[in-house]
Amino acid sequence: LHELYYTAELPLCRVLAEMELAGVRVDAKALAAFGTAMDAELKGLERAIYEAAGGSFNINSPKQLGEVLFDRLGLPHGRKTKTGWSTNADVLEKLREHRIVADVLQYRQYAKLKSTYCDGLLKVIGPDGRVRTSFQMTVTATGRLSSTEPNLQNIPTRTPLGSELRRM
């Protein structure tokens, strides 16, 4: 283990410290524009969801969403929780063929991208236009690096919008 420590772990500490100091450059203008576009998309989806539901409600409330989808609209439902119908992603994914459910899933995706990445990253951009994260090399069981405050390793890539975010 001494050899691993001196040949891999110890040299990596310096590299990670330099990466943390350097930070990652972020295009704040593009990120803000992306956030504005997400806002517009969210408003459009909100209108479509309210129209399909026959009125407004808190889309982010699982209880209210469950009442609308399963009680008011009579969609097939899964299990009930202490607070109402389950509206987690697995339940909704099975009902995606219903337009309102597809819109709710898209709404959740856009809201997550906007709040976590657009709004979240804009708050932590330094005066030099860079975001600085903390890398941990001893946290994961697999020996992989992890990143915190903010976690720059969880920005999505498997969707076109996620890839666009990464480019910024």
Coordinates of N, CA and C in Angstrom, one line a residue:
L1 N 0.8 -1.2 0.0 CA 0.0 0.0 0.0 C 0.9 1.3 0.0
H2 N 2.1 1.2 0.5 CA 2.9 2.3 0.6 C 3.3 2.8 -0.9
E3 N 3.5 1.8 -1.7 CA 3.9 2.2 -3.1 C 2.7 2.9 -3.8
L4 N 1.5 2.4 -3.6 CA 0.3 3.0 -4.1 C 0.1 4.5 -3.6
Y5 N 0.4 4.6 -2.3 CA 0.2 5.9 -1.7 C 1.2 6.9 -2.3
Y6 N 2.5 6.5 -2.4 CA 3.5 7.4 -2.9 C 3.5 7.6 -4.5
T7 N 3.1 6.6 -5.2 CA 3.1 6.8 -6.7 C 1.8 7.3 -7.3
A8 N 0.7 7.1 -6.6 CA -0.6 7.5 -7.1 C -1.3 8.5 -6.3
E9 N -1.6 8.1 -5.0 CA -2.5 9.0 -4.2 C -1.8 10.3 -3.9
L10 N -0.6 10.3 -3.5 CA 0.1 11.6 -3.1 C 0.2 12.5 -4.3
P11 N 0.7 12.0 -5.4 CA 0.8 12.9 -6.6 C -0.5 13.5 -7.0
L12 N -1.6 12.7 -6.9 CA -2.9 13.1 -7.3 C -3.4 14.3 -6.4
C13 N -3.0 14.4 -5.2 CA -3.4 15.5 -4.3 C -3.0 16.8 -4.9
R14 N -1.8 16.9 -5.4 CA -1.3 18.2 -6.0 C -2.2 18.5 -7.2
V15 N -2.4 17.5 -8.1 CA -3.2 17.7 -9.3 C -4.6 18.2 -9.0
L16 N -5.2 17.6 -8.0 CA -6.6 18.0 -7.6 C -6.6 19.4 -7.0
A17 N -5.6 19.7 -6.2 CA -5.5 21.1 -5.6 C -5.4 22.1 -6.7
E18 N -4.6 21.8 -7.8 CA -4.4 22.7 -8.9 C -5.7 22.9 -9.7
M19 N -6.4 21.8 -9.8 CA -7.7 21.8 -10.5 C -8.7 22.6 -9.8
E20 N -8.7 22.5 -8.5 CA -9.7 23.2 -7.6 C -9.3 24.7 -7.7
L21 N -8.1 25.1 -7.6 CA -7.7 26.5 -7.7 C -8.0 27.1 -9.1
A22 N -7.8 26.3 -10.1 CA -8.0 26.8 -11.5 C -9.5 27.0 -11.7
G23 N -10.3 26.1 -11.2 CA -11.7 26.1 -11.5 C -12.1 25.8 -12.9
V24 N -13.4 25.9 -13.2 CA -13.9 25.6 -14.5 C -14.6 26.8 -15.1
R25 N -14.1 27.2 -16.3 CA -14.7 28.5 -16.9 C -16.2 28.2 -17.3
V26 N -17.1 29.1 -17.0 CA -18.5 29.0 -17.3 C -18.9 30.2 -18.1
D27 N -19.7 30.0 -19.2 CA -20.2 31.0 -20.0 C -21.5 31.5 -19.3
A28 N -21.4 32.5 -18.4 CA -22.5 33.0 -17.6 C -23.6 33.5 -18.5
K29 N -23.3 34.2 -19.6 CA -24.3 34.8 -20.5 C -25.1 33.7 -21.1
A30 N -24.4 32.7 -21.6 CA -25.1 31.5 -22.2 C -26.0 30.8 -21.2
L31 N -25.4 30.7 -20.0 CA -26.2 30.0 -18.9 C -27.4 30.7 -18.6
A32 N -27.3 32.1 -18.5 CA -28.5 32.9 -18.1 C -29.5 32.8 -19.3
A33 N -29.0 32.8 -20.5 CA -30.0 32.7 -21.7 C -30.7 31.4 -21.7
F34 N -29.9 30.3 -21.3 CA -30.5 29.0 -21.2 C -31.6 29.0 -20.2
G35 N -31.3 29.6 -19.0 CA -32.3 29.7 -17.9 C -33.5 30.4 -18.4
T36 N -33.4 31.5 -19.1 CA -34.5 32.2 -19.7 C -35.3 31.4 -20.6
A37 N -34.7 30.6 -21.5 CA -35.3 29.7 -22.4 C -36.1 28.6 -21.6
M38 N -35.5 28.1 -20.5 CA -36.1 27.1 -19.7 C -37.4 27.7 -19.1
D39 N -37.3 29.0 -18.6 CA -38.5 29.6 -18.0 C -39.6 29.7 -19.0
A40 N -39.3 30.0 -20.3 CA -40.4 30.1 -21.3 C -41.0 28.7 -21.5
E41 N -40.1 27.7 -21.6 CA -40.6 26.3 -21.8 C -41.5 25.9 -20.6
L42 N -41.1 26.2 -19.4 CA -41.8 25.9 -18.2 C -43.2 26.5 -18.2
K43 N -43.2 27.8 -18.6 CA -44.5 28.5 -18.6 C -45.5 27.9 -19.6
G44 N -44.9 27.5 -20.8 CA -45.8 26.9 -21.8 C -46.3 25.5 -21.4
L45 N -45.4 24.7 -20.7 CA -45.8 23.4 -20.2 C -46.9 23.6 -19.1
E46 N -46.6 24.6 -18.3 CA -47.6 24.9 -17.2 C -49.0 25.2 -17.7
R47 N -49.1 26.0 -18.7 CA -50.3 26.3 -19.4 C -51.0 25.0 -19.9
A48 N -50.2 24.2 -20.6 CA -50.8 23.0 -21.2 C -51.3 22.0 -20.1
I49 N -50.5 21.9 -19.0 CA -50.9 21.0 -17.9 C -52.2 21.5 -17.3
Y50 N -52.3 22.8 -17.0 CA -53.5 23.4 -16.4 C -54.7 23.2 -17.3
E51 N -54.5 23.4 -18.6 CA -55.6 23.2 -19.5 C -56.1 21.8 -19.5
A52 N -55.2 20.8 -19.5 CA -55.5 19.4 -19.5 C -56.2 19.0 -18.2
A53 N -55.7 19.7 -17.1 CA -56.3 19.3 -15.8 C -57.6 20.0 -15.5
G54 N -57.9 21.0 -16.3 CA -59.2 21.7 -16.0 C -59.0 22.8 -14.9
G55 N -57.8 23.2 -14.7 CA -57.6 24.3 -13.7 C -56.2 24.2 -13.1
S56 N -55.8 25.2 -12.4 CA -54.4 25.3 -11.9 C -54.3 24.6 -10.6
F57 N -53.1 24.1 -10.3 CA -52.7 23.5 -9.1 C -51.2 23.5 -9.0
N58 N -50.6 23.1 -7.9 CA -49.2 23.1 -7.7 C -48.6 21.9 -8.3
I59 N -48.0 22.0 -9.5 CA -47.5 20.9 -10.3 C -46.4 20.2 -9.5
N60 N -45.7 20.9 -8.6 CA -44.6 20.4 -7.8 C -45.0 19.7 -6.6
S61 N -46.3 19.7 -6.3 CA -46.9 19.0 -5.1 C -47.3 17.6 -5.5
P62 N -46.6 16.5 -5.1 CA -47.1 15.2 -5.4 C -48.5 14.9 -5.0
K63 N -48.9 15.5 -3.9 CA -50.3 15.3 -3.4 C -51.3 15.9 -4.4
Q64 N -51.1 17.1 -4.7 CA -52.0 17.8 -5.7 C -52.0 17.2 -7.1
L65 N -50.8 16.8 -7.5 CA -50.7 16.2 -8.8 C -51.4 14.8 -8.8
G66 N -51.2 14.0 -7.8 CA -51.9 12.8 -7.7 C -53.4 12.9 -7.7
E67 N -53.9 14.0 -7.0 CA -55.4 14.2 -7.0 C -55.9 14.5 -8.4
V68 N -55.1 15.4 -9.1 CA -55.5 15.7 -10.4 C -55.5 14.5 -11.4
L69 N -54.4 13.8 -11.4 CA -54.2 12.7 -12.4 C -55.1 11.6 -12.1
F70 N -55.2 11.2 -10.8 CA -55.9 9.9 -10.5 C -57.4 10.1 -10.0
D71 N -57.6 11.2 -9.3 CA -59.0 11.4 -8.8 C -59.8 12.2 -9.8
R72 N -59.3 13.3 -10.3 CA -60.0 14.2 -11.2 C -60.1 13.6 -12.6
L73 N -58.9 13.2 -13.2 CA -58.8 12.7 -14.5 C -59.0 11.2 -14.7
G74 N -59.0 10.5 -13.6 CA -59.3 9.1 -13.6 C -58.2 8.2 -14.3
L75 N -57.0 8.6 -14.3 CA -55.9 7.8 -14.9 C -55.7 6.6 -14.1
P76 N -55.2 5.5 -14.7 CA -54.9 4.3 -13.9 C -53.8 4.7 -12.8
H77 N -54.0 4.2 -11.6 CA -53.0 4.6 -10.6 C -52.3 3.4 -10.0
G78 N -51.2 3.7 -9.3 CA -50.5 2.7 -8.6 C -50.8 2.7 -7.2
R79 N -49.8 2.8 -6.3 CA -50.1 2.7 -4.9 C -50.3 4.0 -4.3
K80 N -50.9 4.0 -3.1 CA -51.2 5.2 -2.3 C -50.1 5.3 -1.2
T81 N -49.7 6.5 -1.0 CA -48.8 6.7 0.1 C -49.5 7.3 1.3
K82 N -48.8 7.7 2.4 CA -49.5 8.3 3.5 C -50.2 9.6 3.1
T83 N -49.6 10.3 2.1 CA -50.1 11.6 1.8 C -50.9 11.6 0.5
G84 N -51.0 10.5 -0.2 CA -51.9 10.5 -1.4 C -51.3 9.5 -2.4
W85 N -51.6 9.7 -3.6 CA -51.2 8.8 -4.7 C -49.7 9.0 -5.0
S86 N -49.0 8.0 -5.3 CA -47.6 8.1 -5.7 C -47.5 8.7 -7.1
T87 N -46.6 9.7 -7.2 CA -46.4 10.3 -8.5 C -44.9 10.3 -8.8
N88 N -44.2 9.3 -8.4 CA -42.8 9.3 -8.7 C -42.5 9.0 -10.1
A89 N -41.3 9.1 -10.6 CA -41.0 9.0 -12.0 C -41.4 7.6 -12.6
D90 N -41.2 6.6 -11.8 CA -41.6 5.2 -12.3 C -43.1 5.1 -12.6
V91 N -43.9 5.7 -11.7 CA -45.3 5.6 -11.8 C -45.7 6.4 -13.1
L92 N -45.2 7.6 -13.2 CA -45.6 8.5 -14.3 C -45.0 8.0 -15.6
E93 N -43.9 7.4 -15.6 CA -43.3 6.8 -16.9 C -44.2 5.8 -17.5
K94 N -45.0 5.0 -16.7 CA -45.9 4.0 -17.2 C -47.1 4.7 -17.8
L95 N -47.4 5.9 -17.5 CA -48.6 6.7 -18.0 C -48.2 7.7 -19.0
R96 N -47.0 7.7 -19.5 CA -46.4 8.7 -20.4 C -47.3 8.9 -21.7
E97 N -48.1 7.9 -22.1 CA -48.9 8.1 -23.3 C -50.0 9.1 -23.2
H98 N -50.3 9.4 -21.9 CA -51.3 10.5 -21.7 C -50.5 11.8 -21.8
R99 N -51.1 12.7 -22.6 CA -50.4 14.0 -22.8 C -50.0 14.8 -21.6
I100 N -50.9 14.8 -20.6 CA -50.7 15.6 -19.4 C -49.5 15.0 -18.6
V101 N -49.4 13.7 -18.6 CA -48.3 13.0 -17.9 C -47.0 13.3 -18.6
A102 N -46.9 13.2 -19.9 CA -45.7 13.5 -20.7 C -45.3 15.0 -20.4
D103 N -46.3 15.9 -20.4 CA -46.0 17.3 -20.1 C -45.4 17.5 -18.7
V104 N -46.0 16.7 -17.7 CA -45.5 16.8 -16.3 C -44.1 16.3 -16.2
L105 N -43.8 15.2 -16.9 CA -42.4 14.7 -16.9 C -41.4 15.6 -17.5
Q106 N -41.8 16.3 -18.6 CA -41.0 17.3 -19.3 C -40.8 18.5 -18.4
Y107 N -41.9 18.9 -17.7 CA -41.8 20.0 -16.8 C -40.8 19.7 -15.7
R108 N -40.9 18.5 -15.1 CA -39.9 18.2 -14.0 C -38.5 18.2 -14.5
Q109 N -38.3 17.7 -15.8 CA -36.9 17.7 -16.3 C -36.4 19.2 -16.5
Y110 N -37.2 20.0 -17.1 CA -36.8 21.4 -17.3 C -36.7 22.2 -16.0
A111 N -37.5 21.9 -15.0 CA -37.4 22.6 -13.7 C -36.1 22.2 -13.0
K112 N -35.8 20.9 -13.1 CA -34.5 20.4 -12.5 C -33.3 21.1 -13.2
L113 N -33.3 21.1 -14.5 CA -32.2 21.7 -15.2 C -32.1 23.2 -14.8
K114 N -33.2 23.9 -14.8 CA -33.2 25.3 -14.5 C -32.7 25.6 -13.0
S115 N -33.3 24.9 -12.1 CA -33.0 25.2 -10.7 C -31.6 24.8 -10.3
T116 N -31.3 23.5 -10.7 CA -30.0 23.0 -10.2 C -28.8 23.5 -11.0
Y117 N -29.0 23.6 -12.3 CA -27.8 24.0 -13.1 C -27.8 25.5 -13.5
C118 N -28.8 26.0 -14.0 CA -28.8 27.4 -14.4 C -28.7 28.3 -13.2
D119 N -29.7 28.2 -12.4 CA -29.8 29.1 -11.2 C -28.6 28.7 -10.2
G120 N -28.4 27.5 -10.0 CA -27.4 27.0 -9.0 C -26.0 27.4 -9.4
L121 N -25.6 27.2 -10.7 CA -24.3 27.5 -11.1 C -24.1 29.0 -11.2
L122 N -25.1 29.7 -11.7 CA -25.0 31.2 -11.7 C -24.6 31.8 -10.4
K123 N -25.1 31.2 -9.3 CA -24.9 31.7 -8.0 C -23.4 31.5 -7.5
V124 N -22.7 30.5 -8.1 CA -21.4 30.2 -7.6 C -20.3 30.6 -8.6
I125 N -20.6 31.3 -9.6 CA -19.6 31.7 -10.5 C -18.8 32.8 -9.9
G126 N -17.5 32.7 -9.8 CA -16.6 33.7 -9.2 C -16.4 34.9 -10.1
P127 N -15.8 35.9 -9.6 CA -15.6 37.2 -10.4 C -14.8 36.9 -11.6
D128 N -14.0 35.9 -11.6 CA -13.2 35.6 -12.8 C -13.9 34.7 -13.8
G129 N -15.2 34.4 -13.6 CA -16.0 33.6 -14.5 C -15.8 32.1 -14.4
R130 N -15.3 31.7 -13.2 CA -15.0 30.3 -13.0 C -15.8 29.8 -11.8
V131 N -16.1 28.5 -11.9 CA -16.8 27.8 -10.8 C -15.7 26.9 -10.2
R132 N -15.6 26.9 -8.9 CA -14.7 26.1 -8.2 C -15.4 25.0 -7.4
T133 N -15.0 23.8 -7.6 CA -15.6 22.7 -6.9 C -14.5 22.0 -5.9
S134 N -14.9 21.1 -5.1 CA -14.0 20.4 -4.3 C -14.0 18.9 -4.7
F135 N -12.8 18.4 -5.0 CA -12.7 17.0 -5.4 C -12.4 16.2 -4.2
Q136 N -13.0 15.0 -4.1 CA -12.7 14.1 -3.0 C -12.2 12.8 -3.7
M137 N -11.1 12.3 -3.1 CA -10.5 11.1 -3.7 C -10.6 9.9 -2.8
T138 N -11.2 10.1 -1.6 CA -11.3 9.0 -0.7 C -12.7 8.7 -0.2
V139 N -13.7 9.3 -0.9 CA -15.1 9.2 -0.5 C -15.8 8.0 -1.1
T140 N -15.6 7.7 -2.3 CA -16.3 6.6 -3.0 C -15.7 5.2 -2.7
A141 N -16.5 4.2 -2.6 CA -16.1 2.8 -2.4 C -15.3 2.3 -3.6
T142 N -15.6 2.8 -4.7 CA -14.9 2.3 -6.0 C -13.6 3.0 -6.3
G143 N -13.2 4.0 -5.5 CA -11.9 4.7 -5.8 C -12.1 5.8 -6.8
R144 N -13.3 6.1 -7.3 CA -13.5 7.2 -8.2 C -13.4 8.5 -7.5
L145 N -13.2 9.5 -8.2 CA -13.2 10.9 -7.7 C -14.7 11.3 -7.5
S146 N -14.9 12.2 -6.6 CA -16.3 12.8 -6.5 C -16.1 14.3 -6.4
S147 N -17.1 15.0 -6.7 CA -17.0 16.5 -6.7 C -18.2 17.0 -5.9
T148 N -17.9 18.0 -5.1 CA -19.0 18.6 -4.3 C -18.9 20.2 -4.3
E149 N -20.0 20.8 -4.0 CA -20.1 22.2 -3.7 C -19.5 23.1 -4.8
P150 N -20.0 23.1 -6.0 CA -21.1 22.2 -6.6 C -20.6 21.0 -7.2
N151 N -21.5 20.0 -7.3 CA -21.1 18.7 -8.0 C -21.1 18.9 -9.5
L152 N -19.9 19.1 -10.0 CA -19.8 19.3 -11.5 C -19.8 18.0 -12.2
Q153 N -19.8 16.9 -11.5 CA -19.8 15.6 -12.2 C -21.2 15.0 -12.5
N154 N -22.2 15.7 -12.1 CA -23.5 15.2 -12.3 C -24.3 16.0 -13.3
I155 N -23.7 16.8 -14.1 CA -24.4 17.6 -15.1 C -24.8 16.5 -16.2
P156 N -26.0 16.4 -16.6 CA -26.5 15.4 -17.5 C -25.8 15.5 -18.9
T157 N -25.6 14.4 -19.5 CA -25.1 14.4 -20.9 C -26.0 13.6 -21.8
R158 N -26.8 12.8 -21.3 CA -27.6 11.8 -22.2 C -28.8 12.5 -22.9
T159 N -29.0 13.7 -22.6 CA -30.1 14.4 -23.4 C -29.5 15.6 -24.1
P160 N -30.1 16.1 -25.2 CA -29.6 17.2 -25.9 C -29.4 18.5 -25.0
L161 N -30.4 18.7 -24.1 CA -30.3 19.8 -23.2 C -29.2 19.7 -22.2
G162 N -29.0 18.5 -21.7 CA -27.9 18.2 -20.8 C -26.5 18.5 -21.5
S163 N -26.4 18.0 -22.7 CA -25.2 18.2 -23.5 C -24.9 19.7 -23.7
E164 N -26.0 20.4 -24.0 CA -25.9 21.9 -24.2 C -25.4 22.6 -22.9
L165 N -25.9 22.1 -21.8 CA -25.5 22.7 -20.5 C -24.0 22.4 -20.3
R166 N -23.6 21.2 -20.6 CA -22.1 20.9 -20.4 C -21.2 21.8 -21.3
R167 N -21.7 22.1 -22.5 CA -20.9 23.0 -23.3 C -20.7 24.4 -22.7
M168 N -21.6 24.8 -21.9 CA -21.5 26.1 -21.3 C -20.5 26.1 -20.2

